[in-house]
Amino acid sequence: MAFNLAFLSSVVIILSAFSPVITALSSNYYDKSCPNVDQIVSNAVKKAAANDRTVPAALLRMHFHDCFIRGCDASVLLNSKGSNQAEKDGPPNISLHAFYVIDNAKKQVEASCPGVVSCADILALAARDAVVQSGGPNWDVPKGRKDGRTSKATETRQLPAPTFNISQLQQSFSQRGLSLNDLVALSGGHTLGFSHCSSFQNRIHNFNATHDVDPSLQPSFAASLKNTCPVNNRPKNAGATMDPSSTTFDNAYYKLILQGKSLFSSDQALLSFPKTKNLVTKFATSKEAFLDAFVNSMIKMSSITGGQEVRKDCRIVN
């Protein structure tokens, strides 16, 4: 499924944590300066995914976490330096991985067109390719982002947390120019990947004064999660897949929410507001409706800009 982005030749959603910038993105931005960039990045993602099935989920999550802090400026890729702890070392990002895939893609892009393509664009392309590699939709990624020069671990507290309720989620998304439709569609990215116990333990132990377990969880599903994630003596990397088809990009996530089998409080929260509940039901019923909405919301989110330069090395500023 390909989507034409002619209408996005001058996308303008601008939200940088500081000093917002107006940036026109275009799907043909590199047509003359680096015509093979899409193919180079796609090949790098394909190669990595063939060796490690967790790569697509990791790249999609990395892009989300990049865009929600200072816009899609590749600030999530920068290494900590001296006393400055970078975003990748902030608590919500400790489990991010597959940075090497972006490094490899950047190296190959630099060999073909040195100094032209930003790391932010490479990450946006890689996220799209991660979805495609998982059997999801394809789309033209608008390009022309710049890389940021600032990355602070403390700012990762701005990321929406798995414990958020619907009003917290709505506020987090609206601050970035994203709607309730975008919230529900982008939450569908949870169709891919794995979660450690820490992200959902609030639902299965000491949920509130009345219930030990979140009563909205389907009982046998809750029991299996408690078994995987005991209060004490938990295995170091214990957790659960986001849905049973965790390497396939599909609409199973929405069906699970309706069955009381979603992992996060923030997933279950989508049922607590009529508009978002209706969208969950719509996407659970129609995979095509979900894929269309996901693509539109990905384009919108990935067009939040905020950088200043084209990095030579994605891990360090120029």
C-alpha angles and dihedrals in degrees: 000000000000125000125208114230100188087119088059098060087116106029112175119187106136125184122145118165086237131013101011115215132203108232127178111216124197134186089223096046094122098033092116103022099045111001095171098052095107092051094046093052092043091054092050092051093045092051093048094045091052089058098039123026091199093066099088094053090046094052094046091050091046091055092049091050091048095051095047093059116059091334127281095321102129090250087138089065097057118106123232112260128197110318093346113100108205127218093262088064094050114112097255091049101048089097095050111116144164093071086142089070090062090044091053093047091048091050091053093044090050090052089055101037113007119210096001112093121062123227087234090061092046090053092047090051092046091053090053090047090049089059092046092048088054093055096265131128127296125224142168109264114218108231140197102092120150127220120251126233098210129072123166127179090210090064092062087081084077090069115106107258127223088240094058121125122220096270092051090048092048091050093047093051097041090053085063096046093259123135134217087262089057091047093055095041095047092045083066086077083082086079085086130061147007135292129211117230092253091072095059106020089104088070098050105037126046092344093172142325091284104036132040089198127040102261091216089068115096103251101235090044090051090049092053091050091050089051091051093043110036118182092245135031093020116175110252099247099029118146145108139267114258090240133350091262092051096158095046122082103226142123096265089111092069093047089053092052089056090049094052091249103115117120105220133060085227090059093050089045090069087075094055096076122056096228095049092042090054090051092049089053092046093051092044089054099041122039089185092056089051095049093049092049093045093053093049092048093046090054090049095048095043089054093066098109137190117147135115110200148026106251120220091207117029092217098055136040118248 
